[in-house]
Coordinates of C-alpha atoms in Angstrom, one line a residue:
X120 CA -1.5 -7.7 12.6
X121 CA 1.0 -5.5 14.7
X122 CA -1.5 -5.6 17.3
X123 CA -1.9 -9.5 17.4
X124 CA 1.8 -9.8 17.5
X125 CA 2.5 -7.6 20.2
X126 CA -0.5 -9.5 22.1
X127 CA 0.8 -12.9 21.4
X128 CA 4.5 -11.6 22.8
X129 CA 2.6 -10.2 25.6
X130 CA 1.3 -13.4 26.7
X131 CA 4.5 -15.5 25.7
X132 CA 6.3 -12.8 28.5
X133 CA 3.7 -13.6 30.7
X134 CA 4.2 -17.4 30.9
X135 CA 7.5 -17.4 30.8
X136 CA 7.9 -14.9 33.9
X137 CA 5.1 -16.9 36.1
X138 CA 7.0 -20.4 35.0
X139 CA 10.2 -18.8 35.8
X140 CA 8.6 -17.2 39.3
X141 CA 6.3 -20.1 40.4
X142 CA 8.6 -23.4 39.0
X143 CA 11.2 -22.4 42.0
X144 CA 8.3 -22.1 44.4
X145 CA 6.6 -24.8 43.7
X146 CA 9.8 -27.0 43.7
X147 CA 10.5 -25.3 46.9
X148 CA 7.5 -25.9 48.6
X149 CA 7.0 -29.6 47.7
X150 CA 10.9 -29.9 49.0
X151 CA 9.8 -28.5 52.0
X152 CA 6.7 -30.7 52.6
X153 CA 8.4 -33.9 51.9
X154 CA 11.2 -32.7 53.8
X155 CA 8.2 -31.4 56.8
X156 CA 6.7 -34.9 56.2
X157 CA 9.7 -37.1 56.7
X158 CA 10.7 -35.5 59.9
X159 CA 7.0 -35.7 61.0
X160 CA 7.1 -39.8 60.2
X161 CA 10.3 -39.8 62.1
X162 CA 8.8 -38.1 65.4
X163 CA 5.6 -40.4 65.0
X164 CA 8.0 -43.4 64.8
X165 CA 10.1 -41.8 67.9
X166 CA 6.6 -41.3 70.0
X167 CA 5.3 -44.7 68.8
X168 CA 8.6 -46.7 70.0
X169 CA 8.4 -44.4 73.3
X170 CA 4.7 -45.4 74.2
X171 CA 5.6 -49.2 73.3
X172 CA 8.3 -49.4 75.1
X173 CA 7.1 -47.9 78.4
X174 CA 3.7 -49.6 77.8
X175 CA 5.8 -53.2 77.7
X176 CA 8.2 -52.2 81.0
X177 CA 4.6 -50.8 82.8
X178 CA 3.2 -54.3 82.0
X179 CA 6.0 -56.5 82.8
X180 CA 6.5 -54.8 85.5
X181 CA 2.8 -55.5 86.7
X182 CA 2.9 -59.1 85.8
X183 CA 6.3 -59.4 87.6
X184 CA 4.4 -57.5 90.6
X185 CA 1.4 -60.1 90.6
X186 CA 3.5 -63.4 90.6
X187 CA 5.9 -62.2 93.2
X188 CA 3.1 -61.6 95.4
X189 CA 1.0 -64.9 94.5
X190 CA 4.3 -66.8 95.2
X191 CA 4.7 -65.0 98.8
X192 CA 1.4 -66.2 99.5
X193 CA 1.6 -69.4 98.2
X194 CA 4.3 -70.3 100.1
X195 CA 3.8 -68.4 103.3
X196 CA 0.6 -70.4 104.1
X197 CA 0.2 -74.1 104.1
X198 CA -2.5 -76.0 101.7
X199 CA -5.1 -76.3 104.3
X200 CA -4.8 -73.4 105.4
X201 CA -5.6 -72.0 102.1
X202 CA -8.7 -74.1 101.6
X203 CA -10.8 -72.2 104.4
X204 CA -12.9 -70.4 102.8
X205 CA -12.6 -67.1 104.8
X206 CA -9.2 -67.1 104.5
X207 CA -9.1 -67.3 101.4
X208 CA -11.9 -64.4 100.5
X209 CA -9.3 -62.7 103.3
X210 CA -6.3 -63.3 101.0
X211 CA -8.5 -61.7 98.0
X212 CA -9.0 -58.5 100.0
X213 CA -5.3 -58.2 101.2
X214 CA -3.9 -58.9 97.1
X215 CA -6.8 -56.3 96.2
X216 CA -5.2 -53.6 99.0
X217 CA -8.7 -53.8 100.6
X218 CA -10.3 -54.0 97.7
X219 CA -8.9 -50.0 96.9
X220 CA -7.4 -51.5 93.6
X221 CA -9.6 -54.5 92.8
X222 CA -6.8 -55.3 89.7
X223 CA -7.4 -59.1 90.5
X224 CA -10.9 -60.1 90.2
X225 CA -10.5 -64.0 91.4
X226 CA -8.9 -66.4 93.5
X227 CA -8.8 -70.0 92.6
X228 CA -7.1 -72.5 94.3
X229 CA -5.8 -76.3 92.5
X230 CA -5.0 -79.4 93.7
X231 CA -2.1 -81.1 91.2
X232 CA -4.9 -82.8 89.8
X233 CA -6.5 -80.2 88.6
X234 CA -9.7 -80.2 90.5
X235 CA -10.9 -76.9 92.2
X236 CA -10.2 -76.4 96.0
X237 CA -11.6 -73.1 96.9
X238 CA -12.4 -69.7 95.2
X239 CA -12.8 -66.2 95.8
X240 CA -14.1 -63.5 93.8
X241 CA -16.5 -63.2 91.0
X242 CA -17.7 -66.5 88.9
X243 CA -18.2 -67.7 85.5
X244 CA -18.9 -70.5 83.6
X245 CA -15.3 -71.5 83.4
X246 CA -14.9 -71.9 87.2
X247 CA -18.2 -74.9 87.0
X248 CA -14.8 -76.9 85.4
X249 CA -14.2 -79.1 88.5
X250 CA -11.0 -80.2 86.1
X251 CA -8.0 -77.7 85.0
X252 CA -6.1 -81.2 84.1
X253 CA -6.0 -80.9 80.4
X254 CA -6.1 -76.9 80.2
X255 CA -2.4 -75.9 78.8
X256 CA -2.1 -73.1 81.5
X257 CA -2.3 -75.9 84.3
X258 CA 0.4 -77.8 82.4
X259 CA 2.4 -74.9 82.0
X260 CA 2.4 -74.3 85.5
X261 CA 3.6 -77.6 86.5
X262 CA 6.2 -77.9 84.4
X263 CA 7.6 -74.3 84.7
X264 CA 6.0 -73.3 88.3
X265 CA 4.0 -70.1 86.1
X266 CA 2.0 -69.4 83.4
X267 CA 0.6 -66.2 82.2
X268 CA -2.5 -66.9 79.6
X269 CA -6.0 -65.7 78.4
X270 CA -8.1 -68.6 79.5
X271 CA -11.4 -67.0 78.5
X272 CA -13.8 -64.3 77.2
X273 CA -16.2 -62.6 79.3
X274 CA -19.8 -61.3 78.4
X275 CA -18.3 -57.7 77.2
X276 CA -16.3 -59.9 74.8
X277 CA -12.6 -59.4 76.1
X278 CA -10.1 -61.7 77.2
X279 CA -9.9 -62.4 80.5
X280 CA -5.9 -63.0 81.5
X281 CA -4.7 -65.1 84.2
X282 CA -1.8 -65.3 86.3
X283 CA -1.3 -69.2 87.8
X284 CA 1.8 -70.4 89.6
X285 CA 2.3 -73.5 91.9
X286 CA 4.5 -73.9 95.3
X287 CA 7.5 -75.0 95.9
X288 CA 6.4 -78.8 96.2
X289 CA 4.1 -78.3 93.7
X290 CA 1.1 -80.2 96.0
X291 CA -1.4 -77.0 94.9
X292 CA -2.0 -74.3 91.8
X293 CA -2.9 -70.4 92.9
X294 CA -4.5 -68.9 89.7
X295 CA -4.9 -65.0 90.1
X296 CA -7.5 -63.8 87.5
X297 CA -6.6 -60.1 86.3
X298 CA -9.5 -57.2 85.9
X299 CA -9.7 -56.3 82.1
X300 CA -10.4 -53.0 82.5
X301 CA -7.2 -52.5 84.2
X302 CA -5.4 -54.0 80.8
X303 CA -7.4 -51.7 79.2
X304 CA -6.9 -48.6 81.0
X305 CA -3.1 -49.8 80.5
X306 CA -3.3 -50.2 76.9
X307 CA -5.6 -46.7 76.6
X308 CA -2.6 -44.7 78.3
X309 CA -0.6 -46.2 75.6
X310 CA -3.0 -45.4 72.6
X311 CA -3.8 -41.9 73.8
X312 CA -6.1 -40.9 70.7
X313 CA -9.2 -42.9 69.6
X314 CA -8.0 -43.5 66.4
X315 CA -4.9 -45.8 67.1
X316 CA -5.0 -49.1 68.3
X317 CA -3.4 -50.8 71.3
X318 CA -3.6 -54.4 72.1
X319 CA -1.5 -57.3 72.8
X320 CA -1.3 -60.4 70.9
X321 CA -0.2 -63.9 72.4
X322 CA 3.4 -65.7 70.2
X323 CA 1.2 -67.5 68.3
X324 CA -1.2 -65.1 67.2
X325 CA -4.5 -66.9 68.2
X326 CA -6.1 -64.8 70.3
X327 CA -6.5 -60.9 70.4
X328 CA -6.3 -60.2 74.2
X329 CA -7.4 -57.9 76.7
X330 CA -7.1 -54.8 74.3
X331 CA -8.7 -52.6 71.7
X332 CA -8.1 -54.6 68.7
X333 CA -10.8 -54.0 66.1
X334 CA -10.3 -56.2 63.6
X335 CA -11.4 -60.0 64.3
X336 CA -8.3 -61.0 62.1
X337 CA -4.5 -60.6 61.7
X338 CA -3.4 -58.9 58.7
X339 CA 0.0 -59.7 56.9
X340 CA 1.7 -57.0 58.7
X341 CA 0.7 -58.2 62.2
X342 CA 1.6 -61.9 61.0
X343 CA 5.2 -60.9 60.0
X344 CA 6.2 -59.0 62.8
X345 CA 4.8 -62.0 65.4
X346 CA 7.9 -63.6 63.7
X347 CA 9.9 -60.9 64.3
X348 CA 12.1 -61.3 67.6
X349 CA 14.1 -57.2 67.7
X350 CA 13.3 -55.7 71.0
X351 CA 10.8 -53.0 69.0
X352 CA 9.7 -53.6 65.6
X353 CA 8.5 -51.0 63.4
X354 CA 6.5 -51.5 60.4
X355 CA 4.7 -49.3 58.0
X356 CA 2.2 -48.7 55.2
X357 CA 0.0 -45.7 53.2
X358 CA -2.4 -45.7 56.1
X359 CA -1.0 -47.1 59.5
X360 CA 2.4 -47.2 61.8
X361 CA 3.0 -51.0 63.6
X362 CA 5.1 -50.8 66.7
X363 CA 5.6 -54.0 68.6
X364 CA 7.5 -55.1 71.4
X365 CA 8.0 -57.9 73.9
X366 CA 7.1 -58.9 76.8
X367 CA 6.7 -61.8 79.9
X368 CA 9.9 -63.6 78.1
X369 CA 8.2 -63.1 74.8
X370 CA 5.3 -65.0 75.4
X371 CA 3.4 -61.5 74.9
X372 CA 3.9 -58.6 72.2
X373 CA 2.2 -55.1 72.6
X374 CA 1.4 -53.4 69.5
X375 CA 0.2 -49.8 68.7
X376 CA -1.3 -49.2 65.5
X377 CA -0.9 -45.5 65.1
X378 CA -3.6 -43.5 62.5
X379 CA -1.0 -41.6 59.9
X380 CA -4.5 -39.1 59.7
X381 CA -4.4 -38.2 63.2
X382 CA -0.8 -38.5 64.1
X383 CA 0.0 -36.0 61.7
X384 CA -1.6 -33.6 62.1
X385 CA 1.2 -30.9 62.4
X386 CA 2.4 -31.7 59.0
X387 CA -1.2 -31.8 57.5
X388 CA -1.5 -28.2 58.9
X389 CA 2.2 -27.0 57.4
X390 CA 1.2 -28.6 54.1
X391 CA -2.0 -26.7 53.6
X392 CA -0.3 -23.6 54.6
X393 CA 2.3 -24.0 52.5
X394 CA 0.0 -24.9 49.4
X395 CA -2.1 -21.6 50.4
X396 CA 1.1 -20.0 50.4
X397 CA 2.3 -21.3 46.6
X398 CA -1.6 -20.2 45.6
X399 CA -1.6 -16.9 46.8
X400 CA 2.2 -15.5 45.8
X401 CA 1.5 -18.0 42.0
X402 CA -2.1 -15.5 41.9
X403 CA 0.4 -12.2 42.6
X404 CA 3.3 -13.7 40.5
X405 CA 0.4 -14.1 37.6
X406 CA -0.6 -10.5 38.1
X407 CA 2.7 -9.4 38.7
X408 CA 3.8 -11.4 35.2
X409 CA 0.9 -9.6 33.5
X410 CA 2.0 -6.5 34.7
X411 CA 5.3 -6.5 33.5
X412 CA 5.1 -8.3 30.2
X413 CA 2.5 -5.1 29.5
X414 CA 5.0 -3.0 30.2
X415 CA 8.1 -4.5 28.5
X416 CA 6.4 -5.2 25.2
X417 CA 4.9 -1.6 25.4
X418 CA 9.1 0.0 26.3
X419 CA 9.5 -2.3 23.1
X420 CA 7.3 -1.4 20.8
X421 CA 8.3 2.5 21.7
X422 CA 11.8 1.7 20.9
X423 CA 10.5 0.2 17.6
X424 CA 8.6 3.1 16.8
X425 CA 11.8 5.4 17.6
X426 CA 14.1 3.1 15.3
X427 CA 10.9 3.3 12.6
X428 CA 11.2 7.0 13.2
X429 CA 14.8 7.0 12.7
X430 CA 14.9 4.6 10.0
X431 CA 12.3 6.9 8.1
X432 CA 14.6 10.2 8.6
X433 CA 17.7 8.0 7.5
X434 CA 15.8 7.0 4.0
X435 CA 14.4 10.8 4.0
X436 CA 18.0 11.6 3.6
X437 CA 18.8 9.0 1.7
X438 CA 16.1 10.0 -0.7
X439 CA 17.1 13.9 -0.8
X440 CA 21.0 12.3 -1.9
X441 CA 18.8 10.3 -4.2
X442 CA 17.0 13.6 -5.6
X443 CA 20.6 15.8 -5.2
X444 CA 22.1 13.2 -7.5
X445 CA 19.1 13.4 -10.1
X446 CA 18.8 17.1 -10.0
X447 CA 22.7 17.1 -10.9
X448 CA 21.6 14.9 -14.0
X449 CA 18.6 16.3 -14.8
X450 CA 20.5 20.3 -14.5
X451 CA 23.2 18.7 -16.9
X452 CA 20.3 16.9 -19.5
X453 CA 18.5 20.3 -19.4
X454 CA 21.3 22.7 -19.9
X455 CA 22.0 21.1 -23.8
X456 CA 18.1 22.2 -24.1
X457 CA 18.4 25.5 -22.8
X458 CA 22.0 26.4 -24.6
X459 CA 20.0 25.4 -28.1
X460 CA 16.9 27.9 -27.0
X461 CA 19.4 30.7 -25.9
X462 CA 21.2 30.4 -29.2
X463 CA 17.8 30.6 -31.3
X464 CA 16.4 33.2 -29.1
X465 CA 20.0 35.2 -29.9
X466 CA 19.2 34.8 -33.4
X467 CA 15.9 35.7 -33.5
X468 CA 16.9 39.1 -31.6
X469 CA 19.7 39.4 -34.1
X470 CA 17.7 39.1 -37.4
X471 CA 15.1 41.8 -35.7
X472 CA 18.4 44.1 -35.2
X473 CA 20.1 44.3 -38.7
X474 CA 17.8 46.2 -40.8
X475 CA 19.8 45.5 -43.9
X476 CA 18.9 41.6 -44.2
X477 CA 15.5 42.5 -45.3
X478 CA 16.2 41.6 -48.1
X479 CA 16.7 38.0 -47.2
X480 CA 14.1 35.4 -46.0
X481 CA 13.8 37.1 -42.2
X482 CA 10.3 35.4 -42.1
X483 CA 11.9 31.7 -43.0
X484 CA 14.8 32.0 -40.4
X485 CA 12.8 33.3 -37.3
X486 CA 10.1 30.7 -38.1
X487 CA 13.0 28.3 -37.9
X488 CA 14.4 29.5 -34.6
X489 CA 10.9 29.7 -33.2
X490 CA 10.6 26.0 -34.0
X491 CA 13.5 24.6 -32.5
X492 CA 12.8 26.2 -29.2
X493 CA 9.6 24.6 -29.3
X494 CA 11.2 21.6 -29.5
X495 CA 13.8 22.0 -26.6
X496 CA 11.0 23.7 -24.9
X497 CA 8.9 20.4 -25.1
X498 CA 12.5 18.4 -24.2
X499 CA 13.0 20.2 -21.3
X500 CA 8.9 20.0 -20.2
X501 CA 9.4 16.3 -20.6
X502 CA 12.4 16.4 -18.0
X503 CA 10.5 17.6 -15.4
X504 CA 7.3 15.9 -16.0
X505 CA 9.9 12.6 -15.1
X506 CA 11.2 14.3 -12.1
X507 CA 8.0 15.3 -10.7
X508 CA 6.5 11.9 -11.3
X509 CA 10.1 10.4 -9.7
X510 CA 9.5 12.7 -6.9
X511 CA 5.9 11.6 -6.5
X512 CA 5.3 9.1 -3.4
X513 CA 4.1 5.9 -3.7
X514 CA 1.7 5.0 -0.9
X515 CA 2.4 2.2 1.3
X516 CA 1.0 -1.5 0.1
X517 CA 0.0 -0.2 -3.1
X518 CA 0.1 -1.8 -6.2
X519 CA 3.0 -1.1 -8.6
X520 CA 4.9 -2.1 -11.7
X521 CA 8.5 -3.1 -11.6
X522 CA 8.8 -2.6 -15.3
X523 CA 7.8 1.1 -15.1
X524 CA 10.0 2.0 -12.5
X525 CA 12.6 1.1 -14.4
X526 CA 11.9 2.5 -17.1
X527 CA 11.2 6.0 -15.7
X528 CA 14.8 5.6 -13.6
X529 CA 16.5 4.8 -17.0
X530 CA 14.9 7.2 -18.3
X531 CA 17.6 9.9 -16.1
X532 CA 20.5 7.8 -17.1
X533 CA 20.4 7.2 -20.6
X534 CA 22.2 10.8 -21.7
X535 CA 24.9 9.2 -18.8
X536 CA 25.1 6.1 -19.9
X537 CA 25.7 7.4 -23.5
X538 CA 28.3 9.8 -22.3
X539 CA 30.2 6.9 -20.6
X540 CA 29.6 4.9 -23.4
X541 CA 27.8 2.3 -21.6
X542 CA 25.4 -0.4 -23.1
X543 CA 22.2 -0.7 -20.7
X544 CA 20.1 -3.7 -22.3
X545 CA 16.3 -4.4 -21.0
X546 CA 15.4 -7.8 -21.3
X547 CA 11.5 -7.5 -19.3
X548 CA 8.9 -9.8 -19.2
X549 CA 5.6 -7.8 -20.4
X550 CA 3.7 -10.1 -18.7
X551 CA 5.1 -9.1 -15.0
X552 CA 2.6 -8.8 -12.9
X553 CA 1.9 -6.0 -10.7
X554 CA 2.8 -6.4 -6.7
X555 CA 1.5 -5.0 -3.4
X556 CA 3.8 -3.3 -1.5
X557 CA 5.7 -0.4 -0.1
X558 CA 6.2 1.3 -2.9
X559 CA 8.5 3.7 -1.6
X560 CA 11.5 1.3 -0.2
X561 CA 11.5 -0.4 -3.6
X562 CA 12.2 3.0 -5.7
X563 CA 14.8 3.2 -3.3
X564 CA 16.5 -0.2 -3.8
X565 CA 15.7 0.0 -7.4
X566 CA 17.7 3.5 -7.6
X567 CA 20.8 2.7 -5.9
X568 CA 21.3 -0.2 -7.7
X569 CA 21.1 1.1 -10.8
X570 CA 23.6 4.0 -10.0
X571 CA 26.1 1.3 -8.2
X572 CA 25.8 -1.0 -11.4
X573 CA 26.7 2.5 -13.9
X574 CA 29.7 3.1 -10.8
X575 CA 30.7 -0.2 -11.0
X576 CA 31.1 -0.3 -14.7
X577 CA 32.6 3.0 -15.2
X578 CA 32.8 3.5 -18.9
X579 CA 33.3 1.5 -21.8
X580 CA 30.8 -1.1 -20.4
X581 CA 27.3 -3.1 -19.8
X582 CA 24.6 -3.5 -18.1
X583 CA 22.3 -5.8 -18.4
X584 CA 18.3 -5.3 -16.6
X585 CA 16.3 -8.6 -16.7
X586 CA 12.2 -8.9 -14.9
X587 CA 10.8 -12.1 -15.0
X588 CA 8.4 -14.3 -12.6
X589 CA 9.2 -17.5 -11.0
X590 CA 7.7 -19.3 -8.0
X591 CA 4.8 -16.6 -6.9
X592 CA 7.8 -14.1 -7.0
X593 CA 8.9 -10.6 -9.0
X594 CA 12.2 -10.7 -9.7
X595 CA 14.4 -8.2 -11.2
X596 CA 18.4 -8.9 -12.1
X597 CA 20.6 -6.2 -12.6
X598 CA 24.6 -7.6 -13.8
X599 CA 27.1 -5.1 -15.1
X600 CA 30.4 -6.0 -16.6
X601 CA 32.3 -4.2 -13.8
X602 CA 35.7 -5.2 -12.0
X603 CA 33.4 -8.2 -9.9
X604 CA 34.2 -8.2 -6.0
X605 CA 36.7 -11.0 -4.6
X606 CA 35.3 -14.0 -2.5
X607 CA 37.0 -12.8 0.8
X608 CA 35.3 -9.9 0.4
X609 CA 31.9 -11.3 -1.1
X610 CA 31.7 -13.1 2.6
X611 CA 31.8 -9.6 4.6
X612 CA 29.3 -8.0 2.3
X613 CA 26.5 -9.2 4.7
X614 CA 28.1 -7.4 7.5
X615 CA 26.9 -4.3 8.6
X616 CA 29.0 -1.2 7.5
X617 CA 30.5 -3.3 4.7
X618 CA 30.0 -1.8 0.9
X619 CA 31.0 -3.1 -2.2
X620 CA 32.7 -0.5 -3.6
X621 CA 35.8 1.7 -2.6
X622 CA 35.4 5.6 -1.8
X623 CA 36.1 6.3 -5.3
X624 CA 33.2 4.4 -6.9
X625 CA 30.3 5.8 -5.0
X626 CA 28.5 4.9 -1.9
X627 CA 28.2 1.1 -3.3
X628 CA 26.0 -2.0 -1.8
X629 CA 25.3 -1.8 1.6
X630 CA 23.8 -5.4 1.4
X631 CA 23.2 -5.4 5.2
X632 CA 21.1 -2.4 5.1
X633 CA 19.5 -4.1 2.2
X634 CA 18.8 -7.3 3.1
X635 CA 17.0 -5.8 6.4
X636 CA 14.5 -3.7 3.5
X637 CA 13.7 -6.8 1.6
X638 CA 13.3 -9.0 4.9
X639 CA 10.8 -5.8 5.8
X640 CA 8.9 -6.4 2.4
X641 CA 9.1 -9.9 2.3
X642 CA 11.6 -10.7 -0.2
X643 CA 15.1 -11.7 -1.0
X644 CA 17.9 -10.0 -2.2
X645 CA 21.2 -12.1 -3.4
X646 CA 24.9 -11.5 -5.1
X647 CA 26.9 -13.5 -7.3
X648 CA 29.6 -13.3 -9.8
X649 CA 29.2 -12.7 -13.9
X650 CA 30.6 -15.4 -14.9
X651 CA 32.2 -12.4 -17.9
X652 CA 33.7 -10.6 -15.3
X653 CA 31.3 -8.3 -12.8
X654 CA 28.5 -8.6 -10.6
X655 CA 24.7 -9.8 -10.5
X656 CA 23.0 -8.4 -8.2
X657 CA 19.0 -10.5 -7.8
X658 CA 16.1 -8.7 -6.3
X659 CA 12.6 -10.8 -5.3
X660 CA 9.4 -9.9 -4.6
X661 CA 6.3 -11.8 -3.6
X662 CA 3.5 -11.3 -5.8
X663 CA 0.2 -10.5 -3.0
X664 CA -3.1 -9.5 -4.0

């Protein structure tokens, strides 16, 4: 049993020092993250607005580029000038830098009607259209003098965008068509991992253009922030970052969709580390837990054997007081004995001695003496056969019988008790059944408050020795007829130290050290007053097989 408690304490230690150890660390260590996390977002955020915003001055900086220089042309050489057709392949090669750059792809040049006047540069499908008239770039252009626009998708599946501006009279339309893998490379230096997403989306959201936009549609994000007029607009959910900006008098807005998987990839590495970390030092604060709960509850359960140790020397004496006290008794019950056997044995030497009483009965008179110290003889015998079974121990979780206890303790005090003139009435229940337990520590109890009842009382007195059972319990009531203790006092008799007698009636009820006994054995010990004047004093046991 001893064995399992000190095991279940063990563990209790255990948990409580590794909750106590880890609890911090753990707190700690998600504080951290979060705290590690947040600033990450922030710097993503930072990097994202950076890229954005470069990428937007990089591209209206181009566009700017291309229609200042359409518009030198444009109005630096006359319409029919521009309709040759060598010079305007010529005009192709000197926007291209000699064709080192090749960012514009097409030349096409529009009467106000809309019909085609001449072309340089690679075809498509869209240049057969003999008639811009209708197309809302060519409107565009006449009523604002430029227009910057996706017109059409090529056979890789990007948009193709345009730059088209008119001259000063408005009598012709230059329309510039931009290489899309230039846009791209553009929008690649902006996305600078594969797993975000540049690309540039028109005001009203119609047509993805040149760009790396995966998806084929615009998600609610995307939708709100084309509504969204700040300079750079940042939006986020569990998986993505939106950045968005401006551009070409907001006709245009860059996005990057930044990958939180990818971007973070700093904080990803601090929070595995840290979670290592928490595993490894929660596995040594486990061990270390184990560790020292083994050795607390083994420094406790020495100190409990040393106060055992010390406890059992301190009822050792208690018990050799006990048996000083007894032996006083028992020397005073024995000397009556021995005074009657000296005085026979003195008459039994006398009769021998005078030689003239032959005459008388000598044989009746020393048969009389010899008789009488048989019978002290046998008193005497008696005494000590009481003593030695008194002094006998009882083993430990043995089975015993209140009833003869008391008896055999009376038994020492009746000569006392009749002395002192003191009535000692037994009131037992026959029927009481035996108990298990330590059969030592109730002799004890049972002694001392037997003697404090016969100091309490004095002389000229009663006690009164009641056994009965109630509720699975052995229960033994001793009440004397003494002078009672007061309430103030009744209060402190729980403390340790605290006695209910003065120095002049004994060593009296140390209920403290009492109460800690019966807690030891299981049972109950409890003081009132005699309602005559007194004390009862109620002792319970539990009845265990």
């Amino acid at each position: 049993m001893k064995q399992l408690e000190s095991a279940r304490l063990q563990r209790m230690l255990a948990v409580g020092i590794f909750i106590v150890s880890v609890v911090p660390l753990t707190l700690f260590a998600c504080g951290s993250i979060g705290y590690v996390k947040t600033l990450s977002v922030r710097e993503v955020e930072a990097t994202a607005q950076q890229r954005v915003a470069h990428g937007a001055r990089e591209l209206s900086t181009y566009l700017r580029g291309k229609v200042t220089l359409l518009s030198t042309l444009i109005n630096l050489h006359p319409i029919e000038h521009l309709r040759e057709v060598e010079t305007f392949a010529s005009l192709l090669q000197m926007v291209n830098d000699n064709g080192r750059d090749s960012d514009i792809i097409a030349l096409q040049l529009l009467a106000i009607d809309g019909s085609l006047l001449a072309h340089a540069g690679s075809s498509h499908e869209e240049d057969s259209r003999r008639d811009y008239k209708e197309a809302q770039w060519f409107n565009q252009v006449l009523m604002g003098g430029v227009a910057v626009s996706d017109v059409f998708v090529d056979q890789r599946g990007a948009s193709n965008f345009i730059i088209a501006l008119s001259d000063r009279r408005k009598t012709c339309v230059l329309r510039a068509t931009i290489n899309p893998l230039l846009l791209e490379a553009m929008l690649g230096r902006i996305q600078t991992t594969p797993n975000n997403e540049a690309y540039l989306l028109s005001v009203n959201g119609a047509h993805p253009a040149a760009g790396l936009k995966k998806q084929g549609h615009l998600n609610a994000i995307e939708h709100r922030m084309l509504k969204n007029y700040q300079q750079i607009n940042v939006v986020q959910d569990k998986e993505f970052l939106y950045t968005s900006k401006w551009f070409n008098d907001s006709n245009w807005k860059l996005f990057l969709k930044t990958h939180f998987g990818t971007s973070l990839d700093g904080y990803y590495t601090y929070r595995n580390l840290a979670i290592y970390v928490v595993l490894v030092l929660s596995a040594c604060s486990m061990l270390f837990s184990m560790i020292i709960s083994r050795v607390i509850v083994r420094w406790i359960e020495k100190r409990d054997q040393q106060q055992k140790l010390l406890y059992s020397q301190l009822v050792h004496v208690e018990i050799i007081a006990n048996i000083a006290r007894i032996a006083a008794s028992v020397a005073k019950d024995i000397g009556g004995p021995l005074q009657q056997i000296q005085k026979q044995a003195d008459r039994v030497v006398k009769l021998h001695l005078q030689e003239e009483t032959r005459y008388t009965n000598r044989y009746q008179n020393n048969q009389d003496a010899l008789e009488k110290i048989q019978i002290h003889a046998r008193c005497i015998r008696t005494i000590i056969d009481r003593l030695a079974r008194f002094s006998q121990k009882i083993d430990s979780e043995y089975d015993i019988q209140l009833n003869w206890i008391l008896r055999e303790f009376l038994s020492f005090y009746e000569k006392e008790a009749e002395d002192r003139n003191i009535a000692i009435n037994l009131h037992f229940d026959e029927q009481l059944p035996t108990i298990r337990t330590d059969g030592t520590q109730v002799q004890r109890l049972i002694l001392d408050l037997i003697e404090n009842a016969l100091d309490a009382v004095g002389s000229d007195g009663q006690i009164d020795i009641i056994t009965y059972c109630k509720s699975g319990e052995v229960c033994v009531q001793i009440s004397d007829s003494g002078p009672g203790i007061t309430s103030e006092r009744m209060e402190r008799l729980w403390q340790p130290f605290v006695v209910s007698r003065g120095a002049s009636k004994g060593m009296g009820l140390n209920l403290s050290m009492y109460s800690n006994i019966v807690y030891t054995l299981g049972g109950k010990i409890s003081t009132k007053d005699r309602p005559q004047g007194g004390m009862i004093v109620t002792l319970s046991l539990p009845v265990r097989g």
